[in-house]
XYZ file of C-alpha atoms in Angstrom:
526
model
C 0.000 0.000 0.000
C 2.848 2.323 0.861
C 4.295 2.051 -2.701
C 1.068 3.218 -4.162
C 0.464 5.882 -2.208
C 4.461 6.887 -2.994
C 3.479 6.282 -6.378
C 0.456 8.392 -6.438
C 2.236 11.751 -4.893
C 4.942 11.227 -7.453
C 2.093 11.284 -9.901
C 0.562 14.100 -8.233
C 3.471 16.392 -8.276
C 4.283 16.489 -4.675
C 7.604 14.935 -4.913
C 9.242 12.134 -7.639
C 9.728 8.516 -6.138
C 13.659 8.947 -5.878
C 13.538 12.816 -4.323
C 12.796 12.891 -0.359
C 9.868 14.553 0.721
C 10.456 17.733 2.457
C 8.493 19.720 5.714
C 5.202 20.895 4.394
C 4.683 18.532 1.755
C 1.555 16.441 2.049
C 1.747 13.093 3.418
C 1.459 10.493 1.052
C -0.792 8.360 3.034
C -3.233 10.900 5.165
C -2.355 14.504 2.935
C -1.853 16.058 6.335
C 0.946 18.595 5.802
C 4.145 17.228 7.632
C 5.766 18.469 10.411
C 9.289 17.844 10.958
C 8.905 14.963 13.289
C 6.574 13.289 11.209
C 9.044 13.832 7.954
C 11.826 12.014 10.119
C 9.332 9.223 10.534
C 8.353 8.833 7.085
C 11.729 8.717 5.606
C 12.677 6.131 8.332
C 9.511 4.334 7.118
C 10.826 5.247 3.209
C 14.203 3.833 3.697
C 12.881 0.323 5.701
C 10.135 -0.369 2.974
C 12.904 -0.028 0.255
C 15.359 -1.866 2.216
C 13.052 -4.843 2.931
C 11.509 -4.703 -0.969
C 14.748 -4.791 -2.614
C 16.023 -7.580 -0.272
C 12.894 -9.700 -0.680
C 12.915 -8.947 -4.607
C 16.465 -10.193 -4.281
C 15.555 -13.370 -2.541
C 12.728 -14.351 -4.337
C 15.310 -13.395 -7.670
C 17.470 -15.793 -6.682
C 15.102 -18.638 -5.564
C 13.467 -18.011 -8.936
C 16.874 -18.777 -10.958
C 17.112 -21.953 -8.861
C 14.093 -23.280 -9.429
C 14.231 -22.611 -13.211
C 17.728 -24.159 -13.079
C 16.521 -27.179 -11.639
C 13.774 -27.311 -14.000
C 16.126 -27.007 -16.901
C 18.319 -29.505 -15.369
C 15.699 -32.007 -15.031
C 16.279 -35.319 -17.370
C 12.772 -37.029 -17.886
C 13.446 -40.145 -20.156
C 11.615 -40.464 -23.838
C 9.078 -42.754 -24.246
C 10.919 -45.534 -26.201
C 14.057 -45.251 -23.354
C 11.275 -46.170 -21.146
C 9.343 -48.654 -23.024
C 12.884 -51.036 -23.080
C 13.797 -50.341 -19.410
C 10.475 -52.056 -18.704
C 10.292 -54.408 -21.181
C 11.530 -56.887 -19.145
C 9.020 -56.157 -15.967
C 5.905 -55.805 -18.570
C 6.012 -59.643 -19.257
C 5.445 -60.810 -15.618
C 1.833 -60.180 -15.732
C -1.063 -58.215 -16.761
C -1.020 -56.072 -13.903
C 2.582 -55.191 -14.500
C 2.040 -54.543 -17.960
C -0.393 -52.203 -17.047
C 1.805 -50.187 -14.309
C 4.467 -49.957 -17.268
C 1.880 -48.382 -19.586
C 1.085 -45.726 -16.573
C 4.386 -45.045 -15.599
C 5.208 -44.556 -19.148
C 2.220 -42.002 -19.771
C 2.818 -40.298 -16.792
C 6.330 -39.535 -17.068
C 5.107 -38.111 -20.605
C 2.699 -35.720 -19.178
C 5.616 -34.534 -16.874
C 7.707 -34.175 -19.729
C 5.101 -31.580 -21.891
C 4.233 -29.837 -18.321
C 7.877 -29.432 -17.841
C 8.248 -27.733 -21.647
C 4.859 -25.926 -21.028
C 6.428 -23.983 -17.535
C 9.823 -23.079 -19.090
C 7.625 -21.515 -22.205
C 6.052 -19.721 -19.615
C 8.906 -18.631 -17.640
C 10.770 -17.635 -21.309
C 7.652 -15.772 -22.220
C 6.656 -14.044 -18.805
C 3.035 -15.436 -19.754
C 2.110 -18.012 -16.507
C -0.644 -20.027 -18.576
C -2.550 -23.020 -16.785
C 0.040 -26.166 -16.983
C -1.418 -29.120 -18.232
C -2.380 -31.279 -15.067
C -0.701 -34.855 -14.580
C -2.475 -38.045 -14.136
C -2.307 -39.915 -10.865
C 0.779 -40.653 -10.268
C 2.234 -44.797 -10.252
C 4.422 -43.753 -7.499
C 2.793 -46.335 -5.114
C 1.785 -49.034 -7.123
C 5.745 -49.198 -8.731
C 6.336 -49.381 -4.564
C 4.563 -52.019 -4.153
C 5.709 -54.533 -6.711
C 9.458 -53.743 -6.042
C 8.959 -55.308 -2.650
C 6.903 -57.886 -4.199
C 9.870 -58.801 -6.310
C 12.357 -58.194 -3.778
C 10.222 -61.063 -1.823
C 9.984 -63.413 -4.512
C 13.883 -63.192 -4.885
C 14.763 -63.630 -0.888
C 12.193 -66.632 -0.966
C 13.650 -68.111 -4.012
C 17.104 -67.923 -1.866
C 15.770 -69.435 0.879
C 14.546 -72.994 -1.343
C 16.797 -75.785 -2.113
C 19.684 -75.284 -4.182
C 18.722 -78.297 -6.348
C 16.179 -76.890 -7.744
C 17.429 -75.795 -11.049
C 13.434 -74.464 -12.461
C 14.029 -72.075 -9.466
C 17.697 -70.970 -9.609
C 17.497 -70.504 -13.341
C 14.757 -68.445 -12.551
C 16.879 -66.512 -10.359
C 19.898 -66.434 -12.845
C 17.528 -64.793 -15.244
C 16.669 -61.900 -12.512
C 19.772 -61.037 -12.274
C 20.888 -60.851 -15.154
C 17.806 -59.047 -15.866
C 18.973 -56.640 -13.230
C 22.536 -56.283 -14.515
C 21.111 -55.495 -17.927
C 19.024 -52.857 -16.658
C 21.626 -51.226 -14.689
C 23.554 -51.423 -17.668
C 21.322 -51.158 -20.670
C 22.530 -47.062 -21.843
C 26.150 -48.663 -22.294
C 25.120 -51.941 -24.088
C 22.451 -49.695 -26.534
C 25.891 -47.434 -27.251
C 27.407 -50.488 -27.799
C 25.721 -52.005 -30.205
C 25.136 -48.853 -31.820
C 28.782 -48.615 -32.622
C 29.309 -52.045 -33.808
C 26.223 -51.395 -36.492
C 28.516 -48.219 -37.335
C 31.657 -49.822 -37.352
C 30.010 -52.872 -39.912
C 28.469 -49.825 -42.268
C 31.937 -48.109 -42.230
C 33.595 -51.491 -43.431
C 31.074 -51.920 -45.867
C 31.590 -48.403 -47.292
C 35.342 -48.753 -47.557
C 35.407 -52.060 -49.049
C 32.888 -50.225 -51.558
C 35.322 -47.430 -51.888
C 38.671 -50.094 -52.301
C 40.419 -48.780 -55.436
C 42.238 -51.821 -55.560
C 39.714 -53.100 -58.062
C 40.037 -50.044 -60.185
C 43.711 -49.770 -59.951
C 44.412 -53.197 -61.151
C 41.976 -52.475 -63.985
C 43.418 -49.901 -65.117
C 47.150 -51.094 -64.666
C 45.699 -53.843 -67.196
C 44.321 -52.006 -69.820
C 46.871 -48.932 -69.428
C 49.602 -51.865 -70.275
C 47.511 -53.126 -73.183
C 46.593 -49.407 -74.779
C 48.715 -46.492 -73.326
C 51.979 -48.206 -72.360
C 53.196 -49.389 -75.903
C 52.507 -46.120 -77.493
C 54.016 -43.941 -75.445
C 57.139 -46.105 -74.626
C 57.807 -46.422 -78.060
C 57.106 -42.624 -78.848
C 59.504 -41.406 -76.157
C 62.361 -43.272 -76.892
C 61.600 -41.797 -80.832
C 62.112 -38.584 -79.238
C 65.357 -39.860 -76.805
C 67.116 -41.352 -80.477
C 66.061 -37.667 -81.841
C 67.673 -35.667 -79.211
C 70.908 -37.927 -79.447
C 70.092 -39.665 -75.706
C 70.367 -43.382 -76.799
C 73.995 -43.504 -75.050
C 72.097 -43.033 -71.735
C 71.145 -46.622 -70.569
C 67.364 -45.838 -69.712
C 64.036 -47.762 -68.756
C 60.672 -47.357 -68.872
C 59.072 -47.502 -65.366
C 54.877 -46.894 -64.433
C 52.755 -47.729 -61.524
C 49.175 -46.919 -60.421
C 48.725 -44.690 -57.293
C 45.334 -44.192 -55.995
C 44.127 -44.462 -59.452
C 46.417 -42.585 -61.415
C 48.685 -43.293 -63.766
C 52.186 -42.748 -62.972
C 55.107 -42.895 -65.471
C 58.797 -42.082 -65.434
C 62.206 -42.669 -67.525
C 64.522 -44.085 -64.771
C 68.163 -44.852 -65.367
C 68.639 -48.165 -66.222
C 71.348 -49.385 -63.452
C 71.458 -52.208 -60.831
C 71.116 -49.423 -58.066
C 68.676 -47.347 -57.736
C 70.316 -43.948 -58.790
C 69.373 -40.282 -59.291
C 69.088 -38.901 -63.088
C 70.145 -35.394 -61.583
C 73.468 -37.002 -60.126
C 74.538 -39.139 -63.414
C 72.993 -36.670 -66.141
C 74.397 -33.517 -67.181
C 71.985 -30.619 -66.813
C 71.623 -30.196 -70.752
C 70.959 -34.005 -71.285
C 68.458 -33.586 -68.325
C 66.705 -30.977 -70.035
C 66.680 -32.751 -73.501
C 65.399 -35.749 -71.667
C 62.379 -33.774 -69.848
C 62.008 -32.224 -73.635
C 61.276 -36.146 -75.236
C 59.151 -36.544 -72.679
C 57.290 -33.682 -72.972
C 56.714 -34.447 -77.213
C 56.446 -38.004 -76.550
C 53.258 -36.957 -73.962
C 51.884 -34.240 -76.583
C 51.453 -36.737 -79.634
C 49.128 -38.516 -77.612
C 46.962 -35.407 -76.463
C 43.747 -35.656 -79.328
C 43.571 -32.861 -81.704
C 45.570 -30.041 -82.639
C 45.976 -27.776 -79.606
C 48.506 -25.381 -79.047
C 51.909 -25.463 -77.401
C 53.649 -22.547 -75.248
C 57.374 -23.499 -74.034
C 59.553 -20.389 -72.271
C 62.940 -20.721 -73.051
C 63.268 -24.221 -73.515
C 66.878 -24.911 -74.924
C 68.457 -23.149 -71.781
C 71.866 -25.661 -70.643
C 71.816 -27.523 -74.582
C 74.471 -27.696 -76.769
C 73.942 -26.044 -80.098
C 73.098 -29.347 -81.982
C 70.404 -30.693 -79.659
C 68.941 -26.593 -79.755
C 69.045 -26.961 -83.278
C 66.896 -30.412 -83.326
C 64.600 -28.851 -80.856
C 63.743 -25.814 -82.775
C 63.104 -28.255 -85.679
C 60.909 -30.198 -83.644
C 58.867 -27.657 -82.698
C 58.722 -26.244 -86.226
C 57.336 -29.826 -87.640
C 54.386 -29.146 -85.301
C 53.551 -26.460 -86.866
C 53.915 -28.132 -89.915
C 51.504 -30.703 -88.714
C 48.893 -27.806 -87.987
C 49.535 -26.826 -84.293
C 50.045 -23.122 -83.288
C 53.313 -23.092 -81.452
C 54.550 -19.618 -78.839
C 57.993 -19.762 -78.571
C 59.160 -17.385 -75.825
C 63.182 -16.448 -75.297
C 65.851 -15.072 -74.771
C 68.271 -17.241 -76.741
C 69.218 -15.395 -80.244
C 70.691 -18.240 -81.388
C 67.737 -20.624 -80.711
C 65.871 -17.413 -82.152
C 67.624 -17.792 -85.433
C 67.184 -20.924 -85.749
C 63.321 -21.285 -85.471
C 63.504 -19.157 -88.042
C 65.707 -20.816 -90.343
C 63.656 -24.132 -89.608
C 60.514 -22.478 -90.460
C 61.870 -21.360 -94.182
C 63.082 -24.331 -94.670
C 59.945 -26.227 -93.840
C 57.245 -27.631 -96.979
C 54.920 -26.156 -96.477
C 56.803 -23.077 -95.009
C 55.600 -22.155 -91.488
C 54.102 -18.438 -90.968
C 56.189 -16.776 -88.427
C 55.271 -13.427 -85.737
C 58.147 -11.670 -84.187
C 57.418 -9.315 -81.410
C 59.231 -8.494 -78.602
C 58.467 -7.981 -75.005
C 59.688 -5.258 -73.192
C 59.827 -2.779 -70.602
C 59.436 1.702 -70.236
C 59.896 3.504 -67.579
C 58.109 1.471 -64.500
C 56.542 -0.708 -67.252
C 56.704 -3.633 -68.355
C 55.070 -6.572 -70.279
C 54.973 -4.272 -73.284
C 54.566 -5.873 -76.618
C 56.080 -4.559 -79.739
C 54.590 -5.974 -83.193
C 56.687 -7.463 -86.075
C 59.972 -6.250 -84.324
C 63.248 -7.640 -82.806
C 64.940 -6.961 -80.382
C 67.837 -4.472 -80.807
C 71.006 -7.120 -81.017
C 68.790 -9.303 -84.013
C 67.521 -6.361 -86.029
C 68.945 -6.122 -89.529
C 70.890 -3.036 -90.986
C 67.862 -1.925 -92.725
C 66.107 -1.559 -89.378
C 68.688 -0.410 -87.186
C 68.913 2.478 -89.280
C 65.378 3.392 -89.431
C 65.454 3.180 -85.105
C 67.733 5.148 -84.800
C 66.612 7.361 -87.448
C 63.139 7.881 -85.239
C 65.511 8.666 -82.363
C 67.287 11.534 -83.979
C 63.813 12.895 -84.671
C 62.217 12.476 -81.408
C 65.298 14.785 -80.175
C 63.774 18.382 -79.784
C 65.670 21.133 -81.782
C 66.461 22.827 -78.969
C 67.334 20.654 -77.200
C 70.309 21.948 -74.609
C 73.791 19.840 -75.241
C 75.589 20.763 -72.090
C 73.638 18.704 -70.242
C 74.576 15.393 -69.335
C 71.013 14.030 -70.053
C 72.041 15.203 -73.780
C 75.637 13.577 -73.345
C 74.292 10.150 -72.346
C 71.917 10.659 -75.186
C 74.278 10.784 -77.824
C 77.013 8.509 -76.484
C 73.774 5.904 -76.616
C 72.928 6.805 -80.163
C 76.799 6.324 -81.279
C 77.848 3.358 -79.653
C 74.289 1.784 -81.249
C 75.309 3.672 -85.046
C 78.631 2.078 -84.089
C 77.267 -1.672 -83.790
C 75.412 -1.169 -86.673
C 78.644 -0.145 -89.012
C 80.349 -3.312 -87.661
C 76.476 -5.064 -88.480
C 77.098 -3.278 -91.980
C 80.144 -5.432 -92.566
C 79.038 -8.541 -92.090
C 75.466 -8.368 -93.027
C 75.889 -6.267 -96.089
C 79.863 -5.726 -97.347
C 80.352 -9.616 -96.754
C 77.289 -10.973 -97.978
C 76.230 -12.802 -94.675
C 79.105 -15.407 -95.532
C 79.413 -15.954 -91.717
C 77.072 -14.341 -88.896
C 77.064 -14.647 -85.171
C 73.815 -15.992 -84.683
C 73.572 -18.309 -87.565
C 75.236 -21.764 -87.676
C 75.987 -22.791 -90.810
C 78.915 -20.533 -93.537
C 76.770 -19.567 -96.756
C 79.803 -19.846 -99.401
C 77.428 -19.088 -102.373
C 76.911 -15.620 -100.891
C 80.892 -15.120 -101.691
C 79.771 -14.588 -105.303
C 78.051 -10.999 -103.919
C 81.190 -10.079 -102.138
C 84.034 -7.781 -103.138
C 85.668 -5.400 -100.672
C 87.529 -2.293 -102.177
C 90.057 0.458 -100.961
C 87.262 3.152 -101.374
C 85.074 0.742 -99.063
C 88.193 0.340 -96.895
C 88.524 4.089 -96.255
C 84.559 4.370 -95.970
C 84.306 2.312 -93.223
C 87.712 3.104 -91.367
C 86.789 6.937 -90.923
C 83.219 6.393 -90.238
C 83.983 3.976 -87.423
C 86.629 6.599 -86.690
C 84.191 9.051 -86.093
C 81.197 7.106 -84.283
C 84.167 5.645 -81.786
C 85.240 9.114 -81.127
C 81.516 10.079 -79.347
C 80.771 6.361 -78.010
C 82.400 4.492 -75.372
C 85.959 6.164 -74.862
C 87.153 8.511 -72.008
C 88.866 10.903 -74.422
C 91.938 12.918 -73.067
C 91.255 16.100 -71.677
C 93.118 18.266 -73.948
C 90.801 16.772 -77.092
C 87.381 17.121 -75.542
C 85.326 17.125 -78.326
C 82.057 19.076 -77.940
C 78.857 16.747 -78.550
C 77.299 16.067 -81.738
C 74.104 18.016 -82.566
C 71.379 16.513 -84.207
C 72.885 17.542 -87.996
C 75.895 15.530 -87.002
C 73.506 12.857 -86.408
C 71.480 12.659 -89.278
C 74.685 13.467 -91.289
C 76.151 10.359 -90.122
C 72.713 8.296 -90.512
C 73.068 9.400 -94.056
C 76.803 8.448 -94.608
C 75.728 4.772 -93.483
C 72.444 4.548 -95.539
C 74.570 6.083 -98.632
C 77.156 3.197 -98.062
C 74.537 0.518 -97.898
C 72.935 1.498 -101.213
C 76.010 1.572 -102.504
C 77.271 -1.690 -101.422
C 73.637 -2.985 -102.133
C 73.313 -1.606 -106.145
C 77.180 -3.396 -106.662
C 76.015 -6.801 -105.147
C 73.534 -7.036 -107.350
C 75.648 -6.559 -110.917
C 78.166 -8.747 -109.209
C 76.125 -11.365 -108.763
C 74.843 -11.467 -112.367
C 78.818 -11.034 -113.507
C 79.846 -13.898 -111.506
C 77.047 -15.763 -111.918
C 77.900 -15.916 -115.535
C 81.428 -17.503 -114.650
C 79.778 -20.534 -113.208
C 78.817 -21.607 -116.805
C 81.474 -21.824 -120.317
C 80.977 -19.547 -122.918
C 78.817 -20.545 -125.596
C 80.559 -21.224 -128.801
C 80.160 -19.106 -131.965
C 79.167 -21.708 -134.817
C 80.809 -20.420 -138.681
């Protein structure tokens, strides 16, 4: 009553519930004004009544956690758990059989009662439970000790009389089963388990399959591929390496290898060289492709790296007579003189193969940059060497300042490279190609192009004369040459086209002139 009335002067304006009332102020219970005695007594009264709520709030708190707790807690066993505990005690009688039926139904009323009061709790909503039926408590009572009699009588008879102690026997055991009968249902739960897991893996055995396939790998793949990779071992001049054909079957796949073929066991990596290791991998590799259906393509990245130059030649053939054959083949590398040859292999092919040169490079912070139809710098002929650095010349600006040693670097790069191409110049053009550093073979017909004059002499003496001047030497400081501009540059661009021309128009009457030598005159008739 007290916290209504505080309730209703909080309500009323006199004071809030948490703010003290003060002398004057209207007594919550009579409205008599309060005097100072009787506001002393009130807020004795005030602090007891909140003292003694919030400790009986807190007790009946706590006894409410408890008793939900212990609710929760509570194990009440399912229907069919119960229905095999008393399996056993149902066949002693009808009257048992009807005490299992009610212990059974009542312990399932408890069970939806239980589930029906924590709803209620969860919810805040206290609902009428459903009621439980009377409870078997007494009559379950009763036949234990009728049981427990039964047993200490059939102690107390004879012990020959085996109806009677078998009887007994069976009780017990009956009892030990009970006591244990959670363990033995685990039990035999795992052993049906354990019998479905064999069953699955001797479902899953890959034996089977293995030994299948081992069969008719041997019979289809085995043959064909042995034979093709020691095609490709004979091509890539391997057949002095004493090697064997090895497979097995591992979980279903098909394993092969090209062992070395020695009484002891022995590493390829430890015997081989590193270029007969690579040729090696390289049969493999072809031996493994001709089997592949169709005509896909093939991408290798440098794959001549450690091989001497005949074994790099065979490869670049190789991979030239699968183009032939109809595959499109991506050569990427490094190796100029690998380079060369795919080349040469591909113009010397029937039918000839197609072939697209670009390079790969980098500017500035980039890289990955692709350049169409070009080569790089150290394979380009004379012809195109001239036109780079022609573009370079022009990309110069006209004002450009040559003090600087931005400019300096600039043109030391552009003369060593017109300096390279002068010493290209003589053996690409002046010579004939006779012999060049990234080809393999010496073209002798070529010779009937070549002748090499004192006026080409003295041509290409002062103009390497010059370009060496501004390329790579330290000069000494008393002849420090100033640096070219760009009319020195294109001069000298023009002094090496002009030569070229030259060289190029007198090739070509020599050719015919010489070309008439290799046949005898024809005779005049009278």
């Amino acid at each position: 009553m007290y916290s209504f009335a505080r309730q209703f002067a909080a309500e009323s304006g006199v004071r809030p519930e948490n703010i003290p009332f003060e002398v004057g102020d209207p007594c919550p219970v009579c409205q008599r004004g309060l005097t100072e005695a009787e506001l002393q007594r009130l807020q004795r009264f005030d602090q007891f009544i909140r003292g003694a709520a919030a400790a009986a709030s807190a007790a009946a708190q706590t006894a409410l956690t408890e008793a939900v707790k212990t609710l929760s807690d509570l194990q009440i066993s399912q229907s069919t758990t119960l229905a095999r505990s008393m399996a056993e005690f149902a066949t002693l009688g009808e009257s048992q059989s009807r005490i299992s039926q009610e212990v059974i139904a009542y312990l399932a009323a408890a069970a939806t009662r239980r589930e029906a009061a924590l709803t209620g709790i969860e919810a805040g909503e206290f609902l009428p439970f459903p009621q439980l039926p009377p409870s078997p408590a007494e009559n379950i009572r009763q036949q234990s000790a009728l049981l427990l009699a039964q047993a200490v009588t059939l102690e107390a008879l004879p012990a020959d009389d085996q109806e009677r102690l078998a009887r007994a026997a069976e009780l017990r055991d009956a009892q030990r089963l009970a006591e244990n009968l959670d363990s033995m249902i685990q039990r035999c739960a795992d052993l049906k388990l354990r019998q479905r897991l064999g069953n699955c893996r001797a479902s899953l055995d890959t034996r089977q399959v293995s030994t299948f396939a081992t069969r008719r790998r041997r019979e289809l793949v085995t043959p064909d591929l042995r034979s093709r990779i020691l095609q490709e071992i004979a091509y890539l001049d391997l057949s002095h390496v004493p090697l064997r054909f090895e497979e097995e079957t591992e979980r279903g796949r098909n394993l092969f290898d090209v062992a070395l073929d020695t009484r002891q066991r022995a590493e390829k990596s430890r015997v081989l060289s590193e270029g007969e290791q690579r040729a090696l991998g390289i049969a493999c590799f072809f031996a493994e492709m001709g089997r592949i259906p169709g005509r896909h393509g093939i991408i290798v990245d440098d794959p001549v790296s450690s091989l001497d130059h005949q074994r790099l030649q065979k490869v670049a053939r190789r991979l030239v007579k699968e183009a032939v054959e109809g595959r499109q083949v991506v050569v990427f590398t490094h190796h100029l003189v690998f380079y060369q040859e795919l080349l040469s292999a591909a113009a010397a092919a029937d039918p000839q193969v197609p072939v697209v040169v670009n390079v790969m490079g980098k500017s500035g912070d980039r890289f990955g940059l692709i350049s169409e139809n070009d080569e790089p710098w150290i394979a380009k002929k004379v012809v195109r060497r001239i036109e780079a650095l022609r573009q370079r010349s022009n990309a110069i600006p006209a004002n450009v300042n040559r003090d600087t040693d931005e400019y300096r670097r600039l043109a030391k790069d552009f003369y060593t490279d017109l300096r390279e191409s002068w010493e290209r110049l003589v053996e690409e053009v002046l010579l004939g190609g006779v012999v060049e550093r990234f080809a393999s073979g010496v073209k002798t017909q070529t010779l009937k192009e070549v002748i090499v004059e004192d006026n080409d002499y003295r041509t290409i003496f002062a103009a390497m004369k010059r370009v060496s001047e501004f390329s790579g030497h330290d000069m000494a400081a008393g002849r420090q040459l100033p640096s070219p501009d760009l009319d020195d540059m294109r001069r000298d661009l023009d002094a090496i086209e002009a030569f070229r021309l030259l060289v190029q128009r007198r090739k070509t009457a020599l050719r015919d002139r010489r070309a008439a030598l290799e046949e005898p005159p024809l005779a005049r008739l009278a």
